[in-house]
CSV table of C-alpha atoms in Angstrom, one decimal:
chain,number,residue,atom,x,y,z
A,148,MET,CA,47.5,-75.5,28.3
A,149,VAL,CA,47.3,-74.4,24.5
A,150,VAL,CA,47.5,-76.7,21.3
A,151,PRO,CA,50.4,-76.1,18.9
A,152,LEU,CA,49.2,-74.9,15.5
A,153,HIS,CA,50.6,-77.6,13.4
A,154,SER,CA,48.5,-80.4,15.7
A,155,LEU,CA,45.3,-78.4,14.6
A,156,SER,CA,46.3,-78.2,10.9
A,157,GLN,CA,47.0,-81.9,10.8
A,158,SER,CA,43.9,-83.0,12.7
A,159,ALA,CA,41.5,-85.1,11.3
A,160,PRO,CA,38.6,-83.6,9.1
A,161,PRO,CA,35.9,-81.1,10.8
A,162,THR,CA,33.0,-82.6,12.7
A,163,PRO,CA,29.6,-81.8,11.3
A,164,GLY,CA,29.3,-79.0,14.1
A,165,MET,CA,32.2,-77.2,13.2
A,166,VAL,CA,31.3,-77.4,9.6
A,167,THR,CA,28.1,-75.7,10.4
A,168,LYS,CA,29.8,-72.9,12.1
A,169,LEU,CA,32.4,-72.8,9.5
A,170,VAL,CA,29.7,-72.4,7.1
A,171,TYR,CA,28.5,-68.9,9.2
A,172,VAL,CA,32.5,-67.9,9.0
A,173,LYS,CA,32.4,-68.1,5.0
A,174,ARG,CA,29.1,-65.9,5.3
A,175,CYS,CA,30.8,-63.3,7.5
A,176,VAL,CA,33.7,-63.4,5.0
A,177,ILE,CA,31.6,-62.5,2.1
A,178,VAL,CA,30.1,-59.6,4.0
A,179,THR,CA,33.8,-58.4,4.6
A,180,TYR,CA,34.5,-58.4,1.3
A,181,ILE,CA,31.2,-56.7,0.1
A,182,CYS,CA,31.6,-54.2,3.1
A,183,ALA,CA,35.4,-53.4,1.7
A,184,VAL,CA,34.1,-52.6,-1.6
A,185,GLY,CA,31.5,-50.0,0.3
A,186,ARG,CA,34.2,-48.7,2.4
A,187,PHE,CA,36.4,-47.7,-0.6
A,188,ILE,CA,33.5,-46.2,-2.3
A,189,ALA,CA,32.6,-44.2,0.6
A,190,ASP,CA,36.1,-42.8,0.4
A,191,ASP,CA,37.7,-44.9,3.2
A,192,PRO,CA,40.2,-46.6,1.2
A,193,PHE,CA,42.3,-47.5,4.1
A,194,GLY,CA,39.9,-49.2,5.9
A,195,ALA,CA,38.7,-51.0,2.8
A,196,ILE,CA,42.6,-52.6,2.6
A,197,ASN,CA,42.0,-53.6,6.1
A,198,ASP,CA,38.6,-55.7,5.3
A,199,VAL,CA,40.1,-56.9,2.1
A,200,PHE,CA,42.8,-58.4,4.2
A,201,GLY,CA,40.5,-59.9,6.9
A,202,GLY,CA,38.6,-61.4,3.8
A,203,LEU,CA,41.7,-63.0,2.1
A,204,PHE,CA,42.8,-64.7,5.8
A,205,GLY,CA,39.1,-65.9,5.6
A,206,THR,CA,39.8,-67.6,2.0
A,207,PHE,CA,42.8,-69.3,2.9
A,208,LEU,CA,40.9,-70.7,6.2
A,209,LEU,CA,38.0,-72.0,4.1
A,210,ARG,CA,40.2,-73.3,1.1
A,211,GLU,CA,37.9,-76.5,1.0
A,212,ASP,CA,34.9,-74.8,0.7
A,213,PRO,CA,33.0,-75.1,-2.6
A,214,GLN,CA,32.0,-71.5,-3.0
A,215,LEU,CA,35.6,-70.0,-2.0
A,216,GLN,CA,37.6,-72.8,-3.7
A,217,SER,CA,38.0,-71.4,-6.9
A,218,CYS,CA,39.0,-67.8,-5.4
A,219,PHE,CA,41.5,-69.5,-3.2
A,220,GLN,CA,43.2,-71.5,-6.0
A,221,CYS,CA,43.7,-67.9,-7.9
A,222,LEU,CA,44.9,-66.5,-4.8
A,223,HIS,CA,47.8,-69.5,-4.0
A,224,GLU,CA,49.0,-69.3,-7.2
A,225,SER,CA,49.7,-65.5,-6.8
A,226,PRO,CA,52.6,-64.3,-4.7
A,227,LEU,CA,50.3,-64.7,-1.7
A,228,GLY,CA,50.7,-68.4,-1.8
A,229,ALA,CA,54.0,-68.3,-0.6
A,230,MET,CA,52.6,-67.2,2.9
A,231,SER,CA,50.4,-70.3,3.6
A,232,GLU,CA,48.9,-73.5,2.3
A,233,GLY,CA,45.8,-72.5,3.9
A,234,GLY,CA,43.5,-74.8,6.0
A,235,MET,CA,42.7,-74.7,9.6
A,236,ALA,CA,46.4,-73.4,10.1
A,237,CYS,CA,44.8,-70.1,9.7
A,238,LEU,CA,42.1,-70.3,12.0
A,239,LEU,CA,44.3,-68.1,14.6
A,240,PRO,CA,45.7,-65.6,12.3
A,241,TYR,CA,42.1,-65.2,10.9
A,242,MET,CA,40.8,-64.8,14.3
A,243,LEU,CA,43.3,-61.9,15.3
A,244,MET,CA,43.1,-60.2,11.9
A,245,ALA,CA,39.1,-60.2,12.0
A,246,GLY,CA,39.2,-59.4,15.5
A,247,LEU,CA,41.2,-55.9,15.1
A,248,ASN,CA,39.5,-55.2,12.3
A,249,GLY,CA,36.2,-55.6,14.1
A,250,MET,CA,37.3,-53.4,17.2
A,251,PHE,CA,38.6,-50.5,15.1
A,252,SER,CA,35.6,-50.0,13.2
A,253,SER,CA,33.5,-50.1,16.2
A,254,VAL,CA,35.6,-47.5,17.7
A,255,ARG,CA,35.1,-45.5,15.1
A,256,VAL,CA,31.3,-46.1,14.8
A,257,TYR,CA,31.5,-44.9,18.6
A,258,ALA,CA,33.4,-41.8,17.7
A,259,ILE,CA,30.9,-41.0,14.9
A,260,LEU,CA,28.0,-41.7,17.4
A,261,VAL,CA,29.4,-39.3,19.5
A,262,LYS,CA,30.1,-36.6,17.4
A,263,PHE,CA,26.9,-36.5,15.2
A,264,GLY,CA,24.8,-38.6,17.5
A,265,THR,CA,23.7,-40.7,14.6
A,266,LEU,CA,24.7,-43.2,12.3
A,267,LYS,CA,23.6,-40.9,9.2
A,268,PRO,CA,25.0,-37.5,9.4
A,269,CYS,CA,24.1,-36.7,6.0
A,270,SER,CA,22.5,-38.1,2.4
A,271,ASP,CA,24.0,-36.0,-0.2
A,272,ARG,CA,27.0,-37.9,-0.9
A,273,LEU,CA,28.3,-41.4,-0.7
A,274,GLY,CA,30.5,-41.1,2.1
A,275,CYS,CA,27.6,-40.5,4.3
A,276,TYR,CA,27.0,-44.1,4.1
A,277,LEU,CA,30.3,-45.0,5.8
A,278,PRO,CA,29.0,-45.5,9.3
A,279,VAL,CA,26.7,-48.3,8.1
A,280,TRP,CA,29.6,-50.1,6.4
A,281,LEU,CA,31.5,-49.9,9.3
A,282,CYS,CA,28.6,-51.1,11.3
A,283,VAL,CA,28.3,-53.9,9.2
A,284,SER,CA,31.7,-54.7,9.0
A,285,ALA,CA,32.5,-55.1,12.3
A,286,ALA,CA,29.5,-57.0,13.3
A,287,ALA,CA,30.4,-59.5,10.6
A,288,GLN,CA,34.0,-59.9,11.5
A,289,LEU,CA,33.5,-59.8,15.2
A,290,LEU,CA,30.8,-62.6,14.7
A,291,ALA,CA,33.3,-64.7,12.9
A,292,VAL,CA,35.8,-64.1,15.6
A,293,PHE,CA,33.3,-65.4,17.8
A,294,LEU,CA,32.4,-68.4,15.7
A,295,SER,CA,36.2,-69.3,15.0
A,296,TRP,CA,36.6,-69.1,18.5
A,297,THR,CA,34.3,-72.0,19.6
A,298,VAL,CA,35.4,-74.2,16.7
A,299,TYR,CA,39.2,-73.9,18.1
A,300,LYS,CA,37.6,-74.8,21.3
A,301,GLN,CA,36.1,-78.0,20.1
A,302,MET,CA,39.3,-78.9,18.1
A,303,GLN,CA,41.0,-78.5,21.6
A,304,GLN,CA,38.8,-81.1,22.9
A,305,GLN,CA,39.3,-83.3,20.7
A,306,VAL,CA,42.8,-83.2,20.3
A,307,PHE,CA,42.8,-84.0,24.4
A,308,SER,CA,40.4,-86.7,24.3
A,309,GLY,CA,42.4,-88.6,21.6
A,310,VAL,CA,40.0,-88.3,18.7
A,311,TYR,CA,42.7,-86.9,16.5
A,312,MET,CA,44.9,-89.9,15.5
A,313,HIS,CA,46.6,-91.3,12.7
A,314,PRO,CA,44.3,-92.8,9.8
A,315,GLY,CA,42.3,-96.0,11.0
A,316,GLU,CA,43.9,-95.8,14.5
A,317,ALA,CA,40.8,-94.8,16.3
A,318,THR,CA,39.3,-97.9,14.5
A,319,THR,CA,41.8,-100.8,15.0
A,320,SER,CA,43.4,-100.0,17.8
A,321,GLY,CA,40.9,-98.8,20.1
A,322,PRO,CA,41.6,-95.7,22.7
A,323,ALA,CA,45.3,-95.0,23.1
A,324,PRO,CA,46.9,-96.1,26.3
A,325,SER,CA,47.4,-93.7,28.9
A,326,ARG,CA,51.7,-92.7,29.5
A,327,ASP,CA,51.0,-94.6,32.9
A,328,SER,CA,50.2,-98.1,31.5
A,329,GLN,CA,52.7,-97.9,28.9
A,330,SER,CA,55.1,-97.2,31.4
A,331,GLU,CA,54.2,-99.9,33.6
A,332,GLY,CA,54.0,-102.5,30.5
A,333,ALA,CA,57.5,-101.6,29.7
A,334,ALA,CA,58.6,-102.1,33.3
A,335,ALA,CA,57.1,-105.4,33.4
A,336,SER,CA,58.3,-106.6,30.0
A,337,PHE,CA,62.0,-105.6,31.3
A,338,ARG,CA,61.7,-107.5,34.6
A,339,GLY,CA,60.2,-110.5,32.6
A,340,ASP,CA,63.4,-110.4,30.1
A,341,PRO,CA,66.6,-112.1,31.2
A,342,ALA,CA,68.5,-110.6,28.5
A,343,MET,CA,67.1,-107.2,29.2
A,344,GLN,CA,68.0,-107.6,33.1
A,345,THR,CA,71.6,-108.4,32.2
A,346,LEU,CA,71.9,-105.0,30.2
A,347,ASN,CA,70.8,-103.0,33.2
A,348,PRO,CA,74.5,-102.1,35.3
A,349,TRP,CA,72.3,-101.7,38.6
A,350,ARG,CA,70.7,-105.0,38.6
A,351,THR,CA,74.2,-106.7,37.9
A,352,GLN,CA,76.7,-104.9,39.9
A,353,ALA,CA,78.4,-106.7,42.4
A,354,PRO,CA,76.9,-106.2,46.5
A,355,PHE,CA,78.8,-103.8,48.1
A,356,GLN,CA,81.5,-105.2,50.7
A,357,PRO,CA,83.3,-102.8,53.3
A,358,PHE,CA,87.1,-102.5,53.4
A,359,GLN,CA,88.7,-105.4,55.4
A,360,GLY,CA,92.1,-104.5,55.2
A,361,GLY,CA,94.7,-102.8,57.7
A,362,GLY,CA,95.3,-99.4,58.3
A,363,HIS,CA,98.7,-97.4,57.7
A,364,GLN,CA,99.5,-93.9,59.5
A,365,PHE,CA,102.2,-91.5,58.2
A,366,GLY,CA,105.6,-91.8,58.8
A,367,GLU,CA,105.2,-95.8,59.6
A,368,ASN,CA,108.2,-97.8,58.4
A,369,ARG,CA,106.9,-100.3,55.6
A,370,SER,CA,110.2,-102.4,55.3
């Protein structure tokens, strides 16, 4: 079973365990921005753009973080703000973007290792350090995907257990009744209310009586 995305975005605030993991996700986002700069300097502009997009998704996800809140406000006031309001609704999109970036960077690192046998094939120019930036970018984003996935699983468990309810409902009304108990209560109230019984056509219909008249045949004279 999959929890709808809008249910996660409208849920209660994250638990302390989720906040701890999101703090590490924030560090991975910052590292992703740094790797984007490094890849751009190392003559890999398209890879740098991919890392920038991954960092932007992470910034929208962590819109309430004190260190990224000002950055999110600037992005939200730009045309990018029309794409999303940010928050936990960006959890799955960020996981998808970071996961793709991490896999692509890992494949490039593997290709460089197979071709040169080392992560530093040269040292006379800035492009020689590109494999290092690829390794750091892949590690940071794949780690962020893993941490985000654990947060998503915890949110699923809390949604299924009924923790995410309307404000004040968990403390005032206790646990939510099950569907079976609600159905039994409705049926009991229906049986105990005479007015409701009169509204039920299946309870007020007349008893069945078989036909008691005489039969007729074709051609019989009725006069």
